Amino acid sequence: MLQNNGTRQSLMKRVQMYEFALVEAGLFLDTHPNDQQALQYHSKYSKLLQDAKAEYVKRFGELEPQAPEGATRWDWVDNPWPWDLEANMDTTEKGE
């Protein structure tokens, strides 16, 4: 599927893929609410998304801005944002 699953960019692509799959499954379920296969598909990709997000956050930081309880500074601005692909590319991906 995706090469080099440990990079920031490939993890972000996984998150985006799973989110897309869930949106599409949700739209299908809006018109087919009793479709068991679609419900299983949605459940599977919901778990995959949860796991991918957890792995991303563990390795690279938050995907969404949030201040930890008791924070005295908004540190979201310190790192490249997840969608800033060029800033998030590893040096090997940049060809350096």
PDB file of N, CA and C in Angstrom:
ATOM      1  N   MET A   1       0.846  -1.184   0.000  1.00  0.00           N
ATOM      2  CA  MET A   1       0.000   0.000   0.000  1.00  0.00           C
ATOM      3  C   MET A   1       0.884   1.238   0.000  1.00  0.00           C
ATOM      4  N   LEU A   2       1.263   1.765   1.154  1.00  0.00           N
ATOM      5  CA  LEU A   2       2.131   2.932   1.210  1.00  0.00           C
ATOM      6  C   LEU A   2       3.530   2.504   1.601  1.00  0.00           C
ATOM      7  N   GLN A   3       4.513   3.057   0.945  1.00  0.00           N
ATOM      8  CA  GLN A   3       5.896   2.770   1.263  1.00  0.00           C
ATOM      9  C   GLN A   3       6.310   3.557   2.501  1.00  0.00           C
ATOM     10  N   ASN A   4       7.305   3.056   3.213  1.00  0.00           N
ATOM     11  CA  ASN A   4       7.919   3.774   4.321  1.00  0.00           C
ATOM     12  C   ASN A   4       6.876   4.296   5.312  1.00  0.00           C
ATOM     13  N   ASN A   5       6.111   3.381   5.906  1.00  0.00           N
ATOM     14  CA  ASN A   5       5.001   3.750   6.775  1.00  0.00           C
ATOM     15  C   ASN A   5       5.396   4.536   8.013  1.00  0.00           C
ATOM     16  N   GLY A   6       6.685   4.712   8.282  1.00  0.00           N
ATOM     17  CA  GLY A   6       7.109   5.417   9.470  1.00  0.00           C
ATOM     18  C   GLY A   6       7.274   6.904   9.293  1.00  0.00           C
ATOM     19  N   THR A   7       7.199   7.430   8.083  1.00  0.00           N
ATOM     20  CA  THR A   7       7.428   8.848   7.889  1.00  0.00           C
ATOM     21  C   THR A   7       6.193   9.665   8.222  1.00  0.00           C
ATOM     22  N   ARG A   8       6.431  10.901   8.547  1.00  0.00           N
ATOM     23  CA  ARG A   8       5.339  11.821   8.871  1.00  0.00           C
ATOM     24  C   ARG A   8       4.354  11.919   7.708  1.00  0.00           C
ATOM     25  N   GLN A   9       4.883  12.054   6.508  1.00  0.00           N
ATOM     26  CA  GLN A   9       4.011  12.220   5.344  1.00  0.00           C
ATOM     27  C   GLN A   9       3.182  10.967   5.074  1.00  0.00           C
ATOM     28  N   SER A  10       3.772   9.797   5.193  1.00  0.00           N
ATOM     29  CA  SER A  10       3.008   8.579   4.927  1.00  0.00           C
ATOM     30  C   SER A  10       1.951   8.340   6.011  1.00  0.00           C
ATOM     31  N   LEU A  11       2.264   8.687   7.251  1.00  0.00           N
ATOM     32  CA  LEU A  11       1.246   8.576   8.297  1.00  0.00           C
ATOM     33  C   LEU A  11       0.100   9.555   8.048  1.00  0.00           C
ATOM     34  N   MET A  12       0.431  10.763   7.608  1.00  0.00           N
ATOM     35  CA  MET A  12      -0.622  11.734   7.300  1.00  0.00           C
ATOM     36  C   MET A  12      -1.500  11.228   6.150  1.00  0.00           C
ATOM     37  N   LYS A  13      -0.881  10.610   5.150  1.00  0.00           N
ATOM     38  CA  LYS A  13      -1.660  10.059   4.037  1.00  0.00           C
ATOM     39  C   LYS A  13      -2.605   8.959   4.516  1.00  0.00           C
ATOM     40  N   ARG A  14      -2.128   8.130   5.455  1.00  0.00           N
ATOM     41  CA  ARG A  14      -2.994   7.083   6.003  1.00  0.00           C
ATOM     42  C   ARG A  14      -4.188   7.699   6.723  1.00  0.00           C
ATOM     43  N   VAL A  15      -3.940   8.712   7.538  1.00  0.00           N
ATOM     44  CA  VAL A  15      -5.033   9.389   8.245  1.00  0.00           C
ATOM     45  C   VAL A  15      -6.037   9.948   7.238  1.00  0.00           C
ATOM     46  N   GLN A  16      -5.544  10.601   6.206  1.00  0.00           N
ATOM     47  CA  GLN A  16      -6.427  11.186   5.197  1.00  0.00           C
ATOM     48  C   GLN A  16      -7.214  10.109   4.445  1.00  0.00           C
ATOM     49  N   MET A  17      -6.563   9.003   4.115  1.00  0.00           N
ATOM     50  CA  MET A  17      -7.251   7.900   3.427  1.00  0.00           C
ATOM     51  C   MET A  17      -8.387   7.350   4.270  1.00  0.00           C
ATOM     52  N   TYR A  18      -8.090   7.094   5.539  1.00  0.00           N
ATOM     53  CA  TYR A  18      -9.110   6.526   6.413  1.00  0.00           C
ATOM     54  C   TYR A  18     -10.250   7.512   6.660  1.00  0.00           C
ATOM     55  N   GLU A  19      -9.931   8.791   6.794  1.00  0.00           N
ATOM     56  CA  GLU A  19     -10.990   9.794   6.950  1.00  0.00           C
ATOM     57  C   GLU A  19     -11.882   9.837   5.719  1.00  0.00           C
ATOM     58  N   PHE A  20     -11.275   9.783   4.547  1.00  0.00           N
ATOM     59  CA  PHE A  20     -12.052   9.783   3.302  1.00  0.00           C
ATOM     60  C   PHE A  20     -12.963   8.557   3.236  1.00  0.00           C
ATOM     61  N   ALA A  21     -12.405   7.394   3.561  1.00  0.00           N
ATOM     62  CA  ALA A  21     -13.198   6.163   3.536  1.00  0.00           C
ATOM     63  C   ALA A  21     -14.396   6.266   4.479  1.00  0.00           C
ATOM     64  N   LEU A  22     -14.185   6.871   5.645  1.00  0.00           N
ATOM     65  CA  LEU A  22     -15.278   7.011   6.608  1.00  0.00           C
ATOM     66  C   LEU A  22     -16.349   7.988   6.144  1.00  0.00           C
ATOM     67  N   VAL A  23     -15.938   9.063   5.501  1.00  0.00           N
ATOM     68  CA  VAL A  23     -16.927  10.011   4.964  1.00  0.00           C
ATOM     69  C   VAL A  23     -17.784   9.318   3.909  1.00  0.00           C
ATOM     70  N   GLU A  24     -17.128   8.602   3.004  1.00  0.00           N
ATOM     71  CA  GLU A  24     -17.857   7.889   1.944  1.00  0.00           C
ATOM     72  C   GLU A  24     -18.775   6.821   2.523  1.00  0.00           C
ATOM     73  N   ALA A  25     -18.280   6.060   3.494  1.00  0.00           N
ATOM     74  CA  ALA A  25     -19.103   5.028   4.122  1.00  0.00           C
ATOM     75  C   ALA A  25     -20.293   5.660   4.832  1.00  0.00           C
ATOM     76  N   GLY A  26     -20.060   6.793   5.491  1.00  0.00           N
ATOM     77  CA  GLY A  26     -21.151   7.491   6.165  1.00  0.00           C
ATOM     78  C   GLY A  26     -22.217   7.969   5.196  1.00  0.00           C
ATOM     79  N   LEU A  27     -21.796   8.472   4.050  1.00  0.00           N
ATOM     80  CA  LEU A  27     -22.766   8.898   3.034  1.00  0.00           C
ATOM     81  C   LEU A  27     -23.579   7.715   2.525  1.00  0.00           C
ATOM     82  N   PHE A  28     -22.915   6.591   2.302  1.00  0.00           N
ATOM     83  CA  PHE A  28     -23.629   5.388   1.867  1.00  0.00           C
ATOM     84  C   PHE A  28     -24.614   4.936   2.937  1.00  0.00           C
ATOM     85  N   LEU A  29     -24.171   4.947   4.190  1.00  0.00           N
ATOM     86  CA  LEU A  29     -25.043   4.512   5.279  1.00  0.00           C
ATOM     87  C   LEU A  29     -26.228   5.445   5.499  1.00  0.00           C
ATOM     88  N   ASP A  30     -26.102   6.692   5.078  1.00  0.00           N
ATOM     89  CA  ASP A  30     -27.242   7.613   5.162  1.00  0.00           C
ATOM     90  C   ASP A  30     -28.430   7.094   4.351  1.00  0.00           C
ATOM     91  N   THR A  31     -28.139   6.409   3.257  1.00  0.00           N
ATOM     92  CA  THR A  31     -29.220   5.894   2.403  1.00  0.00           C
ATOM     93  C   THR A  31     -29.410   4.390   2.534  1.00  0.00           C
ATOM     94  N   HIS A  32     -28.517   3.712   3.246  1.00  0.00           N
ATOM     95  CA  HIS A  32     -28.601   2.261   3.451  1.00  0.00           C
ATOM     96  C   HIS A  32     -28.281   1.939   4.922  1.00  0.00           C
ATOM     97  N   PRO A  33     -29.091   2.441   5.846  1.00  0.00           N
ATOM     98  CA  PRO A  33     -28.736   2.350   7.263  1.00  0.00           C
ATOM     99  C   PRO A  33     -28.690   0.934   7.838  1.00  0.00           C
ATOM    100  N   ASN A  34     -29.249  -0.033   7.147  1.00  0.00           N
ATOM    101  CA  ASN A  34     -29.266  -1.409   7.652  1.00  0.00           C
ATOM    102  C   ASN A  34     -28.263  -2.316   6.955  1.00  0.00           C
ATOM    103  N   ASP A  35     -27.432  -1.770   6.107  1.00  0.00           N
ATOM    104  CA  ASP A  35     -26.459  -2.565   5.348  1.00  0.00           C
ATOM    105  C   ASP A  35     -25.342  -3.032   6.289  1.00  0.00           C
ATOM    106  N   GLN A  36     -25.354  -4.298   6.629  1.00  0.00           N
ATOM    107  CA  GLN A  36     -24.398  -4.842   7.600  1.00  0.00           C
ATOM    108  C   GLN A  36     -22.962  -4.790   7.095  1.00  0.00           C
ATOM    109  N   GLN A  37     -22.785  -5.031   5.811  1.00  0.00           N
ATOM    110  CA  GLN A  37     -21.428  -4.977   5.253  1.00  0.00           C
ATOM    111  C   GLN A  37     -20.872  -3.553   5.344  1.00  0.00           C
ATOM    112  N   ALA A  38     -21.702  -2.564   5.064  1.00  0.00           N
ATOM    113  CA  ALA A  38     -21.266  -1.166   5.151  1.00  0.00           C
ATOM    114  C   ALA A  38     -20.983  -0.779   6.610  1.00  0.00           C
ATOM    115  N   LEU A  39     -21.788  -1.279   7.531  1.00  0.00           N
ATOM    116  CA  LEU A  39     -21.554  -1.002   8.944  1.00  0.00           C
ATOM    117  C   LEU A  39     -20.228  -1.615   9.403  1.00  0.00           C
ATOM    118  N   GLN A  40     -19.932  -2.817   8.945  1.00  0.00           N
ATOM    119  CA  GLN A  40     -18.657  -3.455   9.289  1.00  0.00           C
ATOM    120  C   GLN A  40     -17.488  -2.686   8.678  1.00  0.00           C
ATOM    121  N   TYR A  41     -17.655  -2.243   7.442  1.00  0.00           N
ATOM    122  CA  TYR A  41     -16.625  -1.443   6.763  1.00  0.00           C
ATOM    123  C   TYR A  41     -16.357  -0.169   7.554  1.00  0.00           C
ATOM    124  N   HIS A  42     -17.428   0.519   7.952  1.00  0.00           N
ATOM    125  CA  HIS A  42     -17.300   1.759   8.723  1.00  0.00           C
ATOM    126  C   HIS A  42     -16.585   1.501  10.044  1.00  0.00           C
ATOM    127  N   SER A  43     -16.957   0.444  10.706  1.00  0.00           N
ATOM    128  CA  SER A  43     -16.331   0.098  11.981  1.00  0.00           C
ATOM    129  C   SER A  43     -14.842  -0.202  11.801  1.00  0.00           C
ATOM    130  N   LYS A  44     -14.508  -0.959  10.757  1.00  0.00           N
ATOM    131  CA  LYS A  44     -13.109  -1.304  10.482  1.00  0.00           C
ATOM    132  C   LYS A  44     -12.279  -0.046  10.244  1.00  0.00           C
ATOM    133  N   TYR A  45     -12.769   0.859   9.390  1.00  0.00           N
ATOM    134  CA  TYR A  45     -11.996   2.048   9.063  1.00  0.00           C
ATOM    135  C   TYR A  45     -11.995   3.076  10.194  1.00  0.00           C
ATOM    136  N   SER A  46     -12.998   3.041  11.028  1.00  0.00           N
ATOM    137  CA  SER A  46     -12.995   3.894  12.209  1.00  0.00           C
ATOM    138  C   SER A  46     -11.856   3.481  13.144  1.00  0.00           C
ATOM    139  N   LYS A  47     -11.677   2.187  13.337  1.00  0.00           N
ATOM    140  CA  LYS A  47     -10.586   1.669  14.173  1.00  0.00           C
ATOM    141  C   LYS A  47      -9.232   1.977  13.529  1.00  0.00           C
ATOM    142  N   LEU A  48      -9.112   1.771  12.215  1.00  0.00           N
ATOM    143  CA  LEU A  48      -7.863   2.070  11.527  1.00  0.00           C
ATOM    144  C   LEU A  48      -7.501   3.551  11.654  1.00  0.00           C
ATOM    145  N   LEU A  49      -8.501   4.419  11.533  1.00  0.00           N
ATOM    146  CA  LEU A  49      -8.268   5.857  11.678  1.00  0.00           C
ATOM    147  C   LEU A  49      -7.818   6.187  13.091  1.00  0.00           C
ATOM    148  N   GLN A  50      -8.486   5.630  14.068  1.00  0.00           N
ATOM    149  CA  GLN A  50      -8.119   5.867  15.472  1.00  0.00           C
ATOM    150  C   GLN A  50      -6.671   5.452  15.709  1.00  0.00           C
ATOM    151  N   ASP A  51      -6.282   4.284  15.208  1.00  0.00           N
ATOM    152  CA  ASP A  51      -4.911   3.795  15.390  1.00  0.00           C
ATOM    153  C   ASP A  51      -3.898   4.668  14.652  1.00  0.00           C
ATOM    154  N   ALA A  52      -4.221   5.076  13.432  1.00  0.00           N
ATOM    155  CA  ALA A  52      -3.304   5.911  12.647  1.00  0.00           C
ATOM    156  C   ALA A  52      -3.108   7.272  13.317  1.00  0.00           C
ATOM    157  N   LYS A  53      -4.190   7.854  13.808  1.00  0.00           N
ATOM    158  CA  LYS A  53      -4.074   9.141  14.500  1.00  0.00           C
ATOM    159  C   LYS A  53      -3.248   9.004  15.769  1.00  0.00           C
ATOM    160  N   ALA A  54      -3.467   7.934  16.513  1.00  0.00           N
ATOM    161  CA  ALA A  54      -2.709   7.726  17.745  1.00  0.00           C
ATOM    162  C   ALA A  54      -1.220   7.569  17.441  1.00  0.00           C
ATOM    163  N   GLU A  55      -0.894   6.841  16.384  1.00  0.00           N
ATOM    164  CA  GLU A  55       0.506   6.670  16.009  1.00  0.00           C
ATOM    165  C   GLU A  55       1.124   7.994  15.580  1.00  0.00           C
ATOM    166  N   TYR A  56       0.373   8.783  14.798  1.00  0.00           N
ATOM    167  CA  TYR A  56       0.874  10.083  14.355  1.00  0.00           C
ATOM    168  C   TYR A  56       1.146  10.980  15.560  1.00  0.00           C
ATOM    169  N   VAL A  57       0.189  11.067  16.451  1.00  0.00           N
ATOM    170  CA  VAL A  57       0.330  11.936  17.633  1.00  0.00           C
ATOM    171  C   VAL A  57       1.510  11.485  18.489  1.00  0.00           C
ATOM    172  N   LYS A  58       1.660  10.196  18.661  1.00  0.00           N
ATOM    173  CA  LYS A  58       2.764   9.662  19.464  1.00  0.00           C
ATOM    174  C   LYS A  58       4.116  10.030  18.866  1.00  0.00           C
ATOM    175  N   ARG A  59       4.228   9.968  17.547  1.00  0.00           N
ATOM    176  CA  ARG A  59       5.521  10.183  16.899  1.00  0.00           C
ATOM    177  C   ARG A  59       5.797  11.630  16.535  1.00  0.00           C
ATOM    178  N   PHE A  60       4.733  12.385  16.165  1.00  0.00           N
ATOM    179  CA  PHE A  60       4.968  13.711  15.596  1.00  0.00           C
ATOM    180  C   PHE A  60       4.205  14.843  16.267  1.00  0.00           C
ATOM    181  N   GLY A  61       3.326  14.555  17.175  1.00  0.00           N
ATOM    182  CA  GLY A  61       2.569  15.611  17.837  1.00  0.00           C
ATOM    183  C   GLY A  61       1.129  15.671  17.366  1.00  0.00           C
ATOM    184  N   GLU A  62       0.417  16.584  17.950  1.00  0.00           N
ATOM    185  CA  GLU A  62      -1.019  16.709  17.727  1.00  0.00           C
ATOM    186  C   GLU A  62      -1.377  16.976  16.269  1.00  0.00           C
ATOM    187  N   LEU A  63      -2.521  16.444  15.869  1.00  0.00           N
ATOM    188  CA  LEU A  63      -3.074  16.710  14.537  1.00  0.00           C
ATOM    189  C   LEU A  63      -3.975  17.940  14.552  1.00  0.00           C
ATOM    190  N   GLU A  64      -4.471  18.278  15.714  1.00  0.00           N
ATOM    191  CA  GLU A  64      -5.370  19.417  15.867  1.00  0.00           C
ATOM    192  C   GLU A  64      -4.873  20.277  17.016  1.00  0.00           C
ATOM    193  N   PRO A  65      -5.096  21.578  16.938  1.00  0.00           N
ATOM    194  CA  PRO A  65      -4.621  22.434  18.021  1.00  0.00           C
ATOM    195  C   PRO A  65      -5.376  22.160  19.314  1.00  0.00           C
ATOM    196  N   GLN A  66      -4.613  21.998  20.373  1.00  0.00           N
ATOM    197  CA  GLN A  66      -5.210  21.871  21.695  1.00  0.00           C
ATOM    198  C   GLN A  66      -4.154  22.197  22.739  1.00  0.00           C
ATOM    199  N   ALA A  67      -4.601  22.832  23.769  1.00  0.00           N
ATOM    200  CA  ALA A  67      -3.693  23.201  24.858  1.00  0.00           C
ATOM    201  C   ALA A  67      -3.853  22.190  25.975  1.00  0.00           C
ATOM    202  N   PRO A  68      -2.748  21.619  26.437  1.00  0.00           N
ATOM    203  CA  PRO A  68      -2.846  20.707  27.578  1.00  0.00           C
ATOM    204  C   PRO A  68      -3.364  21.448  28.804  1.00  0.00           C
ATOM    205  N   GLU A  69      -3.977  20.722  29.684  1.00  0.00           N
ATOM    206  CA  GLU A  69      -4.496  21.330  30.909  1.00  0.00           C
ATOM    207  C   GLU A  69      -3.359  21.996  31.669  1.00  0.00           C
ATOM    208  N   GLY A  70      -3.570  23.231  32.075  1.00  0.00           N
ATOM    209  CA  GLY A  70      -2.570  23.970  32.819  1.00  0.00           C
ATOM    210  C   GLY A  70      -1.498  24.610  31.945  1.00  0.00           C
ATOM    211  N   ALA A  71      -1.670  24.567  30.626  1.00  0.00           N
ATOM    212  CA  ALA A  71      -0.661  25.135  29.728  1.00  0.00           C
ATOM    213  C   ALA A  71      -0.558  26.642  29.925  1.00  0.00           C
ATOM    214  N   THR A  72       0.666  27.156  29.828  1.00  0.00           N
ATOM    215  CA  THR A  72       0.885  28.594  29.940  1.00  0.00           C
ATOM    216  C   THR A  72       1.285  29.193  28.589  1.00  0.00           C
ATOM    217  N   ARG A  73       1.339  28.343  27.565  1.00  0.00           N
ATOM    218  CA  ARG A  73       1.738  28.800  26.227  1.00  0.00           C
ATOM    219  C   ARG A  73       1.050  27.940  25.180  1.00  0.00           C
ATOM    220  N   TRP A  74       0.644  28.547  24.082  1.00  0.00           N
ATOM    221  CA  TRP A  74       0.023  27.859  22.956  1.00  0.00           C
ATOM    222  C   TRP A  74       1.141  27.354  22.054  1.00  0.00           C
ATOM    223  N   ASP A  75       1.579  26.095  22.260  1.00  0.00           N
ATOM    224  CA  ASP A  75       2.751  25.584  21.544  1.00  0.00           C
ATOM    225  C   ASP A  75       2.438  24.974  20.177  1.00  0.00           C
ATOM    226  N   TRP A  76       1.199  25.037  19.761  1.00  0.00           N
ATOM    227  CA  TRP A  76       0.798  24.551  18.438  1.00  0.00           C
ATOM    228  C   TRP A  76       1.616  25.220  17.331  1.00  0.00           C
ATOM    229  N   VAL A  77       2.034  26.440  17.556  1.00  0.00           N
ATOM    230  CA  VAL A  77       2.743  27.209  16.521  1.00  0.00           C
ATOM    231  C   VAL A  77       4.219  26.851  16.418  1.00  0.00           C
ATOM    232  N   ASP A  78       4.745  26.013  17.316  1.00  0.00           N
ATOM    233  CA  ASP A  78       6.168  25.709  17.342  1.00  0.00           C
ATOM    234  C   ASP A  78       6.627  24.716  16.281  1.00  0.00           C
ATOM    235  N   ASN A  79       5.772  23.828  15.848  1.00  0.00           N
ATOM    236  CA  ASN A  79       6.139  22.788  14.894  1.00  0.00           C
ATOM    237  C   ASN A  79       5.414  22.994  13.570  1.00  0.00           C
ATOM    238  N   PRO A  80       5.899  22.386  12.507  1.00  0.00           N
ATOM    239  CA  PRO A  80       5.149  22.467  11.251  1.00  0.00           C
ATOM    240  C   PRO A  80       3.766  21.848  11.441  1.00  0.00           C
ATOM    241  N   TRP A  81       2.772  22.439  10.841  1.00  0.00           N
ATOM    242  CA  TRP A  81       1.426  21.904  10.935  1.00  0.00           C
ATOM    243  C   TRP A  81       1.321  20.660  10.073  1.00  0.00           C
ATOM    244  N   PRO A  82       0.460  19.724  10.424  1.00  0.00           N
ATOM    245  CA  PRO A  82       0.410  18.442   9.721  1.00  0.00           C
ATOM    246  C   PRO A  82       0.212  18.555   8.214  1.00  0.00           C
ATOM    247  N   TRP A  83      -0.512  19.562   7.766  1.00  0.00           N
ATOM    248  CA  TRP A  83      -0.784  19.690   6.332  1.00  0.00           C
ATOM    249  C   TRP A  83       0.323  20.439   5.585  1.00  0.00           C
ATOM    250  N   ASP A  84       1.328  20.912   6.283  1.00  0.00           N
ATOM    251  CA  ASP A  84       2.457  21.598   5.660  1.00  0.00           C
ATOM    252  C   ASP A  84       3.443  20.539   5.155  1.00  0.00           C
ATOM    253  N   LEU A  85       3.137  19.974   4.004  1.00  0.00           N
ATOM    254  CA  LEU A  85       3.860  18.807   3.505  1.00  0.00           C
ATOM    255  C   LEU A  85       5.351  19.052   3.336  1.00  0.00           C
ATOM    256  N   GLU A  86       5.733  20.170   2.753  1.00  0.00           N
ATOM    257  CA  GLU A  86       7.159  20.413   2.519  1.00  0.00           C
ATOM    258  C   GLU A  86       7.930  20.497   3.832  1.00  0.00           C
ATOM    259  N   ALA A  87       7.378  21.177   4.800  1.00  0.00           N
ATOM    260  CA  ALA A  87       8.059  21.311   6.091  1.00  0.00           C
ATOM    261  C   ALA A  87       8.118  19.977   6.826  1.00  0.00           C
ATOM    262  N   ASN A  88       7.199  19.076   6.524  1.00  0.00           N
ATOM    263  CA  ASN A  88       7.135  17.799   7.214  1.00  0.00           C
ATOM    264  C   ASN A  88       7.894  16.681   6.517  1.00  0.00           C
ATOM    265  N   MET A  89       8.425  16.952   5.347  1.00  0.00           N
ATOM    266  CA  MET A  89       9.148  15.907   4.629  1.00  0.00           C
ATOM    267  C   MET A  89      10.470  15.594   5.323  1.00  0.00           C
ATOM    268  N   ASP A  90      10.782  14.304   5.407  1.00  0.00           N
ATOM    269  CA  ASP A  90      12.093  13.900   5.928  1.00  0.00           C
ATOM    270  C   ASP A  90      13.151  14.322   4.928  1.00  0.00           C
ATOM    271  N   THR A  91      14.391  14.461   5.386  1.00  0.00           N
ATOM    272  CA  THR A  91      15.464  14.844   4.482  1.00  0.00           C
ATOM    273  C   THR A  91      15.655  13.817   3.384  1.00  0.00           C
ATOM    274  N   THR A  92      15.371  12.548   3.654  1.00  0.00           N
ATOM    275  CA  THR A  92      15.493  11.520   2.614  1.00  0.00           C
ATOM    276  C   THR A  92      14.427  11.689   1.558  1.00  0.00           C
ATOM    277  N   GLU A  93      13.248  12.176   1.960  1.00  0.00           N
ATOM    278  CA  GLU A  93      12.169  12.412   1.000  1.00  0.00           C
ATOM    279  C   GLU A  93      12.453  13.634   0.145  1.00  0.00           C
ATOM    280  N   LYS A  94      13.187  14.616   0.701  1.00  0.00           N
ATOM    281  CA  LYS A  94      13.519  15.829  -0.037  1.00  0.00           C
ATOM    282  C   LYS A  94      14.674  15.596  -1.011  1.00  0.00           C
ATOM    283  N   GLY A  95      15.342  14.459  -0.882  1.00  0.00           N
ATOM    284  CA  GLY A  95      16.458  14.166  -1.759  1.00  0.00           C
ATOM    285  C   GLY A  95      17.765  14.780  -1.286  1.00  0.00           C
ATOM    286  N   GLU A  96      17.840  15.099  -0.010  1.00  0.00           N
ATOM    287  CA  GLU A  96      19.052  15.703   0.541  1.00  0.00           C
ATOM    288  C   GLU A  96      20.018  14.630   0.981  1.00  0.00           C
TER     289      GLU A  96
END
